[in-house]
Amino acid sequence: MRHDHATHPDTLAVHAGREDFAELGVHAPPLDLSTTYPVRDLDEGTASFDALVGGAASAANPIYARLFNPTVARFEAALAQLEGTSDAVAFGSGMAAMSACLLAAGQRGRHVLAMRPLYGTSHHLLDSGLLGIPVRWVTPDTLAAAIDADTAMVVIETPANPTLDLIDIAAVVRAAGSVPVLVDSTFATPVLQQPAELGARLVLHSATKFLGGHGDVIAGVVACDAEWAQALRQVRAATGGLLHPLGAYLLHRGLPTLGLRVRQAQENARHIAERLAAHPAVAKVSYPGLGTVANAHLVGTQMRGPGSLLAFELHGGHAAAAAVMAAVRLATPAVSLGSVDTLIQHPAGLTHRVVDAQTQQHCGITPGLLRLSVGIEHVDDLWADLTQALVAARQAEAA
């Protein structure tokens, strides 16, 4: 059941996925940790097993937690409403979600098309052929010509990781024609971007990031239509890529503050980006709000705001980047993003280490590039920390 009387995402974030709470007589999300469920009626149990293995959203008997869990289902319902899709399917990590999408696509075609840059492990998974479906790398200009009868899916990430370049989703959908488009929308969240409204068939999130928002849950989720949801549930049931109910509980509990967290972090990022752009140690800042990324004009149309991720290039290269990571005291030098606290990391040496050096260079992932996920701390404290860390960068540059 959808909240048809609630139209604003902030309201949906608070109430979605809670439609059965009154019937259950609870106010907080219930947490069901059962791994198995009693089968008193064998015929009902057999029919339920067949339905769930076949990708049904629910059945009379849950049978086994790899097939269905009510806590997970509530989070899925909430995320689907936030993304404006009929369904969502949750997984144990963002990469489990991506893997399921590619495995499902492999049943529909012989190759996928993808655009760089992507998250490093997504790039590696596609490029390696580990799942048995090859990739052809394209650009927005070459996409239409690359599509043929064997194309199973088009994969894009916008904003891109780590360069923050934007891709016109509607234009990609038009060029793809009948081929389904998957958009990794992790950086944007449904607060800032809803790819399904622009024609994307699958919207993927590493829910570990903004949806979780507190650095305490690893999860992935794909918002999609009923046809794709059935296929993804079949893959999840067969491969065991399920999301643990405790993770689903934490995600569902955190959704009501998603809009507040995203907007506060975004406001901080605007100020930090402007100050970094004026700093002598910094050669370049890539941030949609500064107009310094590809297709920055999409902010205000495709995206409701520029977000809270930025990347900046240091004059001193790798040594300067390493010095900054060693010198920060308030920001945490760590991979991941979208947490309430600020995280800073080195894409070439960490998140995109699995991408070959030539491709890194082609995508603008240089030795002096740092990616900053701005949190909700007070912006003056964040800037003070970055300022003292950039002193170390200038010293490394001079050395």
CSV table of C-alpha atoms in Angstrom, one decimal:
chain,number,residue,atom,x,y,z
A,1,MET,CA,0.0,0.0,0.0
A,2,ARG,CA,1.3,3.4,-0.9
A,3,HIS,CA,0.8,6.7,0.9
A,4,ASP,CA,-1.2,8.4,-1.9
A,5,HIS,CA,-1.9,11.3,0.4
A,6,ALA,CA,1.8,11.9,1.0
A,7,THR,CA,3.6,13.4,-1.9
A,8,HIS,CA,6.8,15.0,-0.6
A,9,PRO,CA,9.8,12.7,-0.3
A,10,ASP,CA,10.5,13.9,3.3
A,11,THR,CA,7.0,12.7,4.3
A,12,LEU,CA,7.4,9.4,2.5
A,13,ALA,CA,10.8,8.9,4.1
A,14,VAL,CA,9.1,9.0,7.5
A,15,HIS,CA,6.0,6.9,6.8
A,16,ALA,CA,6.8,4.6,3.9
A,17,GLY,CA,7.1,0.9,4.7
A,18,ARG,CA,5.2,1.3,7.9
A,19,GLU,CA,1.7,0.6,6.5
A,20,ASP,CA,1.1,-2.5,8.6
A,21,PHE,CA,2.3,-0.9,11.9
A,22,ALA,CA,-1.3,-0.1,13.1
A,23,GLU,CA,-2.4,-3.7,12.4
A,24,LEU,CA,0.6,-5.0,14.3
A,25,GLY,CA,0.1,-2.5,17.1
A,26,VAL,CA,3.7,-1.2,17.0
A,27,HIS,CA,5.2,2.2,16.5
A,28,ALA,CA,8.9,1.3,15.8
A,29,PRO,CA,9.9,-1.1,13.0
A,30,PRO,CA,9.7,-4.7,14.1
A,31,LEU,CA,12.9,-6.8,13.8
A,32,ASP,CA,12.3,-10.4,12.7
A,33,LEU,CA,15.5,-12.4,13.0
A,34,SER,CA,14.0,-15.8,12.2
A,35,THR,CA,16.0,-18.0,9.8
A,36,THR,CA,13.1,-20.5,9.2
A,37,TYR,CA,9.4,-20.5,9.6
A,38,PRO,CA,7.0,-23.4,10.7
A,39,VAL,CA,5.2,-25.3,7.9
A,40,ARG,CA,2.0,-26.7,9.4
A,41,ASP,CA,0.3,-27.0,6.0
A,42,LEU,CA,2.6,-28.9,3.6
A,43,ASP,CA,0.7,-28.0,0.5
A,44,GLU,CA,0.7,-24.3,1.4
A,45,GLY,CA,4.3,-24.6,2.2
A,46,THR,CA,5.2,-26.2,-1.1
A,47,ALA,CA,3.2,-23.6,-3.0
A,48,SER,CA,4.9,-20.8,-1.1
A,49,PHE,CA,8.4,-22.3,-1.8
A,50,ASP,CA,7.7,-22.4,-5.5
A,51,ALA,CA,6.4,-18.8,-5.5
A,52,LEU,CA,9.3,-17.4,-3.6
A,53,VAL,CA,12.0,-19.3,-5.6
A,54,GLY,CA,10.2,-18.0,-8.7
A,55,GLY,CA,10.7,-14.4,-7.6
A,56,ALA,CA,7.4,-13.6,-6.0
A,57,ALA,CA,7.4,-10.7,-3.6
A,58,SER,CA,5.7,-12.7,-0.8
A,59,ALA,CA,3.8,-15.9,-0.1
A,60,ALA,CA,1.5,-17.4,2.4
A,61,ASN,CA,4.5,-18.9,4.3
A,62,PRO,CA,7.9,-17.2,4.3
A,63,ILE,CA,9.5,-20.7,4.5
A,64,TYR,CA,13.2,-19.5,4.9
A,65,ALA,CA,14.8,-16.2,5.4
A,66,ARG,CA,16.9,-16.5,2.2
A,67,LEU,CA,13.6,-16.3,0.4
A,68,PHE,CA,11.7,-13.7,2.4
A,69,ASN,CA,11.9,-11.6,5.5
A,70,PRO,CA,9.3,-9.1,6.6
A,71,THR,CA,11.8,-6.6,8.0
A,72,VAL,CA,13.7,-6.6,4.7
A,73,ALA,CA,10.4,-6.3,2.8
A,74,ARG,CA,9.4,-3.1,4.7
A,75,PHE,CA,12.6,-1.4,3.8
A,76,GLU,CA,12.2,-2.5,0.2
A,77,ALA,CA,8.7,-1.0,0.2
A,78,ALA,CA,9.9,2.3,1.6
A,79,LEU,CA,12.8,2.6,-0.9
A,80,ALA,CA,10.5,1.8,-3.8
A,81,GLN,CA,8.1,4.6,-2.8
A,82,LEU,CA,11.0,7.1,-2.4
A,83,GLU,CA,12.3,6.2,-5.9
A,84,GLY,CA,8.8,6.1,-7.5
A,85,THR,CA,9.0,2.5,-8.6
A,86,SER,CA,6.6,-0.4,-8.0
A,87,ASP,CA,9.3,-2.6,-6.4
A,88,ALA,CA,12.7,-2.7,-4.8
A,89,VAL,CA,15.0,-5.7,-4.0
A,90,ALA,CA,17.6,-5.5,-1.2
A,91,PHE,CA,20.9,-7.3,-1.0
A,92,GLY,CA,23.8,-7.8,1.4
A,93,SER,CA,26.0,-5.2,-0.3
A,94,GLY,CA,26.0,-2.8,-3.2
A,95,MET,CA,28.2,-5.1,-5.1
A,96,ALA,CA,25.8,-8.0,-4.5
A,97,ALA,CA,23.1,-5.9,-5.9
A,98,MET,CA,25.2,-5.0,-9.0
A,99,SER,CA,26.1,-8.7,-9.4
A,100,ALA,CA,22.4,-9.7,-9.3
A,101,CYS,CA,21.6,-7.1,-12.0
A,102,LEU,CA,24.3,-8.4,-14.2
A,103,LEU,CA,23.4,-12.1,-13.7
A,104,ALA,CA,19.7,-11.2,-14.5
A,105,ALA,CA,20.8,-9.3,-17.5
A,106,GLY,CA,22.8,-12.3,-18.7
A,107,GLN,CA,19.6,-14.2,-19.1
A,108,ARG,CA,18.4,-11.5,-21.6
A,109,GLY,CA,21.4,-10.8,-23.7
A,110,ARG,CA,25.0,-11.5,-24.5
A,111,HIS,CA,26.7,-8.3,-23.4
A,112,VAL,CA,26.2,-5.0,-21.5
A,113,LEU,CA,27.2,-1.5,-22.4
A,114,ALA,CA,28.7,0.7,-19.7
A,115,MET,CA,30.1,4.2,-19.3
A,116,ARG,CA,33.2,5.3,-17.4
A,117,PRO,CA,33.9,6.2,-14.7
A,118,LEU,CA,32.2,3.8,-12.4
A,119,TYR,CA,32.9,2.8,-8.8
A,120,GLY,CA,36.2,0.9,-9.0
A,121,THR,CA,34.8,-2.5,-8.0
A,122,SER,CA,31.8,-2.1,-10.4
A,123,HIS,CA,34.3,-1.3,-13.2
A,124,HIS,CA,36.5,-4.3,-12.2
A,125,LEU,CA,33.5,-6.7,-12.1
A,126,LEU,CA,32.4,-5.6,-15.5
A,127,ASP,CA,35.8,-5.6,-17.1
A,128,SER,CA,36.9,-8.9,-15.6
A,129,GLY,CA,34.1,-10.9,-17.1
A,130,LEU,CA,33.8,-12.8,-13.8
A,131,LEU,CA,30.0,-13.2,-14.2
A,132,GLY,CA,30.2,-14.5,-17.8
A,133,ILE,CA,28.7,-11.4,-19.4
A,134,PRO,CA,31.2,-9.2,-21.3
A,135,VAL,CA,31.1,-5.4,-21.3
A,136,ARG,CA,31.6,-2.9,-24.1
A,137,TRP,CA,32.7,0.6,-22.9
A,138,VAL,CA,30.8,3.4,-24.6
A,139,THR,CA,30.3,7.2,-24.2
A,140,PRO,CA,27.0,9.1,-24.5
A,141,ASP,CA,27.9,9.9,-28.1
A,142,THR,CA,28.7,6.3,-29.1
A,143,LEU,CA,25.9,4.5,-27.2
A,144,ALA,CA,23.2,4.4,-29.8
A,145,ALA,CA,25.5,2.9,-32.5
A,146,ALA,CA,26.8,0.3,-30.1
A,147,ILE,CA,23.4,-1.2,-29.2
A,148,ASP,CA,22.4,-4.4,-31.1
A,149,ALA,CA,20.1,-7.3,-30.6
A,150,ASP,CA,22.4,-8.9,-28.0
A,151,THR,CA,22.7,-5.9,-25.7
A,152,ALA,CA,21.2,-6.8,-22.4
A,153,MET,CA,21.6,-3.6,-20.4
A,154,VAL,CA,23.2,-0.2,-20.2
A,155,VAL,CA,25.1,0.7,-17.0
A,156,ILE,CA,25.8,4.3,-15.9
A,157,GLU,CA,26.7,6.0,-12.7
A,158,THR,CA,25.7,9.6,-12.1
A,159,PRO,CA,27.1,11.6,-10.4
A,160,ALA,CA,30.2,9.6,-11.3
A,161,ASN,CA,32.6,8.1,-8.8
A,162,PRO,CA,35.0,9.8,-8.1
A,163,THR,CA,35.0,12.6,-10.6
A,164,LEU,CA,31.4,13.8,-10.0
A,165,ASP,CA,30.8,14.1,-13.7
A,166,LEU,CA,27.1,14.0,-14.6
A,167,ILE,CA,25.4,12.0,-17.3
A,168,ASP,CA,22.1,13.0,-18.9
A,169,ILE,CA,19.9,10.0,-17.9
A,170,ALA,CA,17.0,10.9,-20.2
A,171,ALA,CA,19.3,11.2,-23.1
A,172,VAL,CA,20.9,7.8,-22.3
A,173,VAL,CA,17.4,6.2,-22.1
A,174,ARG,CA,16.4,7.7,-25.4
A,175,ALA,CA,19.6,6.4,-27.1
A,176,ALA,CA,19.2,2.9,-25.4
A,177,GLY,CA,15.7,2.5,-26.9
A,178,SER,CA,14.2,-0.8,-25.6
A,179,VAL,CA,17.4,-1.8,-23.8
A,180,PRO,CA,17.0,-1.3,-20.0
A,181,VAL,CA,19.2,1.3,-18.4
A,182,LEU,CA,20.6,0.8,-14.9
A,183,VAL,CA,21.6,4.0,-13.0
A,184,ASP,CA,23.9,3.8,-10.0
A,185,SER,CA,22.4,6.7,-8.1
A,186,THR,CA,24.3,6.2,-4.8
A,187,PHE,CA,25.8,9.7,-4.8
A,188,ALA,CA,22.5,11.4,-5.4
A,189,THR,CA,20.0,9.4,-3.3
A,190,PRO,CA,16.3,9.8,-4.0
A,191,VAL,CA,16.4,13.1,-2.2
A,192,LEU,CA,18.3,14.7,-5.2
A,193,GLN,CA,17.6,12.4,-8.1
A,194,GLN,CA,14.9,9.9,-9.3
A,195,PRO,CA,16.2,8.1,-12.4
A,196,ALA,CA,13.0,6.0,-12.8
A,197,GLU,CA,11.1,9.2,-13.6
A,198,LEU,CA,13.5,9.8,-16.5
A,199,GLY,CA,13.0,6.3,-17.9
A,200,ALA,CA,15.7,4.1,-16.1
A,201,ARG,CA,14.5,0.6,-15.5
A,202,LEU,CA,16.8,-0.1,-12.6
A,203,VAL,CA,18.1,2.3,-9.9
A,204,LEU,CA,20.9,0.9,-7.8
A,205,HIS,CA,22.2,2.2,-4.4
A,206,SER,CA,25.0,1.1,-2.3
A,207,ALA,CA,22.7,1.5,0.8
A,208,THR,CA,25.9,1.4,2.9
A,209,LYS,CA,26.3,5.0,2.0
A,210,PHE,CA,23.7,7.7,2.4
A,211,LEU,CA,20.7,5.4,2.9
A,212,GLY,CA,22.4,3.9,6.0
A,213,GLY,CA,24.2,7.2,6.7
A,214,HIS,CA,25.9,6.1,10.0
A,215,GLY,CA,28.7,3.8,8.9
A,216,ASP,CA,27.1,0.8,10.6
A,217,VAL,CA,25.4,-1.3,7.9
A,218,ILE,CA,26.6,-2.8,4.5
A,219,ALA,CA,23.7,-3.2,2.1
A,220,GLY,CA,22.6,-2.7,-1.5
A,221,VAL,CA,19.2,-2.2,-3.1
A,222,VAL,CA,17.7,-1.9,-6.6
A,223,ALA,CA,14.5,0.0,-7.2
A,224,CYS,CA,12.8,-1.3,-10.3
A,225,ASP,CA,9.6,-2.5,-12.0
A,226,ALA,CA,7.8,-5.7,-11.2
A,227,GLU,CA,9.4,-7.6,-14.1
A,228,TRP,CA,12.9,-6.8,-13.0
A,229,ALA,CA,12.1,-7.3,-9.4
A,230,GLN,CA,11.0,-10.9,-10.0
A,231,ALA,CA,14.2,-11.6,-11.9
A,232,LEU,CA,16.4,-10.1,-9.2
A,233,ARG,CA,14.5,-12.1,-6.4
A,234,GLN,CA,15.2,-15.3,-8.4
A,235,VAL,CA,18.9,-14.5,-8.5
A,236,ARG,CA,18.9,-13.5,-4.8
A,237,ALA,CA,17.1,-16.7,-3.8
A,238,ALA,CA,19.6,-18.9,-5.8
A,239,THR,CA,22.8,-17.1,-4.9
A,240,GLY,CA,22.1,-16.1,-1.3
A,241,GLY,CA,22.7,-12.4,-1.7
A,242,LEU,CA,20.1,-11.5,0.9
A,243,LEU,CA,20.3,-8.5,3.2
A,244,HIS,CA,20.4,-9.4,6.9
A,245,PRO,CA,17.2,-8.2,8.7
A,246,LEU,CA,19.3,-6.2,11.2
A,247,GLY,CA,20.7,-4.3,8.3
A,248,ALA,CA,17.2,-3.7,6.9
A,249,TYR,CA,16.1,-2.5,10.3
A,250,LEU,CA,18.9,0.0,10.6
A,251,LEU,CA,18.2,1.2,7.1
A,252,HIS,CA,14.5,1.6,7.6
A,253,ARG,CA,15.1,3.4,11.0
A,254,GLY,CA,17.5,5.8,9.3
A,255,LEU,CA,15.3,6.8,6.3
A,256,PRO,CA,13.3,9.5,8.1
A,257,THR,CA,16.4,11.7,8.5
A,258,LEU,CA,17.7,11.1,5.0
A,259,GLY,CA,16.5,14.4,3.6
A,260,LEU,CA,17.9,16.3,6.6
A,261,ARG,CA,21.2,14.6,6.4
A,262,VAL,CA,21.6,15.0,2.6
A,263,ARG,CA,20.7,18.7,2.6
A,264,GLN,CA,22.9,19.6,5.5
A,265,ALA,CA,25.9,17.8,4.1
A,266,GLN,CA,25.2,19.4,0.7
A,267,GLU,CA,25.2,22.9,2.2
A,268,ASN,CA,28.5,22.2,3.9
A,269,ALA,CA,29.9,20.9,0.6
A,270,ARG,CA,29.0,24.0,-1.2
A,271,HIS,CA,31.1,26.1,1.2
A,272,ILE,CA,34.0,23.6,1.3
A,273,ALA,CA,34.2,23.4,-2.5
A,274,GLU,CA,34.3,27.2,-2.8
A,275,ARG,CA,37.1,27.5,-0.2
A,276,LEU,CA,39.1,24.6,-1.7
A,277,ALA,CA,38.9,26.2,-5.1
A,278,ALA,CA,40.6,29.4,-3.8
A,279,HIS,CA,43.3,27.5,-1.9
A,280,PRO,CA,46.9,27.7,-3.3
A,281,ALA,CA,47.6,24.0,-2.7
A,282,VAL,CA,44.6,22.9,-4.8
A,283,ALA,CA,44.8,22.7,-8.6
A,284,LYS,CA,41.2,21.9,-9.3
A,285,VAL,CA,37.9,21.1,-7.5
A,286,SER,CA,35.4,18.9,-9.2
A,287,TYR,CA,31.9,19.7,-7.8
A,288,PRO,CA,28.6,20.0,-9.7
A,289,GLY,CA,27.8,23.1,-7.7
A,290,LEU,CA,30.8,24.9,-9.0
A,291,GLY,CA,30.1,24.0,-12.7
A,292,THR,CA,33.5,22.2,-12.9
A,293,VAL,CA,32.2,18.8,-14.0
A,294,ALA,CA,30.7,17.5,-17.2
A,295,ASN,CA,27.0,18.3,-17.7
A,296,ALA,CA,26.9,20.5,-14.6
A,297,HIS,CA,23.8,22.2,-16.2
A,298,LEU,CA,21.8,19.1,-15.1
A,299,VAL,CA,21.9,20.5,-11.5
A,300,GLY,CA,18.5,22.0,-11.0
A,301,THR,CA,16.8,19.8,-13.6
A,302,GLN,CA,17.9,16.1,-13.4
A,303,MET,CA,19.3,16.7,-9.9
A,304,ARG,CA,17.7,18.9,-7.3
A,305,GLY,CA,21.1,19.9,-5.9
A,306,PRO,CA,24.8,19.3,-6.4
A,307,GLY,CA,25.2,16.8,-3.5
A,308,SER,CA,27.8,16.5,-0.8
A,309,LEU,CA,30.6,14.7,-2.7
A,310,LEU,CA,33.5,16.5,-4.3
A,311,ALA,CA,37.0,15.7,-5.6
A,312,PHE,CA,40.0,18.0,-5.5
A,313,GLU,CA,43.4,17.8,-7.2
A,314,LEU,CA,46.5,18.8,-5.3
A,315,HIS,CA,49.5,20.5,-7.0
A,316,GLY,CA,51.8,18.2,-5.1
A,317,GLY,CA,50.5,15.0,-6.5
A,318,HIS,CA,50.6,11.7,-4.6
A,319,ALA,CA,52.9,13.0,-1.9
A,320,ALA,CA,50.6,15.9,-1.1
A,321,ALA,CA,47.5,13.7,-1.1
A,322,ALA,CA,49.1,11.2,1.3
A,323,ALA,CA,50.2,14.1,3.5
A,324,VAL,CA,46.6,15.5,3.7
A,325,MET,CA,45.2,12.0,4.6
A,326,ALA,CA,47.8,11.7,7.3
A,327,ALA,CA,47.2,15.2,8.7
A,328,VAL,CA,43.4,15.4,9.0
A,329,ARG,CA,42.1,15.1,12.5
A,330,LEU,CA,38.3,15.7,12.2
A,331,ALA,CA,37.7,14.2,8.9
A,332,THR,CA,38.3,10.4,8.8
A,333,PRO,CA,40.8,9.1,6.1
A,334,ALA,CA,38.7,6.1,5.0
A,335,VAL,CA,36.8,4.7,2.0
A,336,SER,CA,33.0,4.9,1.8
A,337,LEU,CA,30.9,8.0,1.7
A,338,GLY,CA,27.5,9.4,2.7
A,339,SER,CA,28.0,9.1,6.4
A,340,VAL,CA,27.1,11.8,8.9
A,341,ASP,CA,30.8,12.4,9.4
A,342,THR,CA,33.3,13.6,6.8
A,343,LEU,CA,35.4,11.0,5.0
A,344,ILE,CA,38.4,11.6,2.7
A,345,GLN,CA,40.1,9.0,0.5
A,346,HIS,CA,42.5,8.6,-2.4
A,347,PRO,CA,40.7,6.9,-5.3
A,348,ALA,CA,43.9,5.9,-7.3
A,349,GLY,CA,45.3,4.1,-4.3
A,350,LEU,CA,42.0,2.8,-2.7
A,351,THR,CA,38.5,2.7,-4.3
A,352,HIS,CA,39.8,2.6,-7.8
A,353,ARG,CA,43.0,0.6,-7.2
A,354,VAL,CA,41.5,-2.3,-9.2
A,355,VAL,CA,41.1,-0.1,-12.3
A,356,ASP,CA,44.2,-0.2,-14.6
A,357,ALA,CA,46.4,2.8,-14.6
A,358,GLN,CA,45.6,3.8,-18.2
A,359,THR,CA,41.9,3.8,-17.5
A,360,GLN,CA,42.4,5.7,-14.3
A,361,GLN,CA,44.3,8.4,-16.3
A,362,HIS,CA,41.6,8.4,-19.0
A,363,CYS,CA,38.9,9.0,-16.3
A,364,GLY,CA,40.9,11.8,-14.6
A,365,ILE,CA,41.8,9.7,-11.5
A,366,THR,CA,45.3,11.1,-10.9
A,367,PRO,CA,47.8,10.5,-8.1
A,368,GLY,CA,47.0,13.9,-6.6
A,369,LEU,CA,43.2,13.4,-6.5
A,370,LEU,CA,41.3,13.1,-3.2
A,371,ARG,CA,37.6,12.5,-2.9
A,372,LEU,CA,35.8,14.2,0.0
A,373,SER,CA,32.4,13.0,1.4
A,374,VAL,CA,31.3,16.0,3.4
A,375,GLY,CA,29.4,15.3,6.6
A,376,ILE,CA,27.0,17.3,8.7
A,377,GLU,CA,29.6,18.7,11.2
A,378,HIS,CA,29.8,22.5,11.5
A,379,VAL,CA,31.4,23.8,8.3
A,380,ASP,CA,33.9,26.1,10.0
A,381,ASP,CA,35.3,23.1,12.0
A,382,LEU,CA,35.6,21.1,8.8
A,383,TRP,CA,37.4,23.9,7.0
A,384,ALA,CA,39.8,24.5,9.9
A,385,ASP,CA,40.7,20.8,9.8
A,386,LEU,CA,41.2,20.8,6.0
A,387,THR,CA,43.2,24.1,6.2
A,388,GLN,CA,45.7,22.6,8.6
A,389,ALA,CA,45.9,19.4,6.5
A,390,LEU,CA,46.6,21.5,3.4
A,391,VAL,CA,49.6,23.0,5.1
A,392,ALA,CA,51.1,19.5,5.0
A,393,ALA,CA,50.2,19.3,1.3
A,394,ARG,CA,52.2,22.5,0.6
A,395,GLN,CA,55.1,21.2,2.5
A,396,ALA,CA,55.0,18.0,0.5
A,397,GLU,CA,54.7,20.0,-2.7
A,398,ALA,CA,57.8,22.0,-1.8
A,399,ALA,CA,59.9,19.0,-0.8
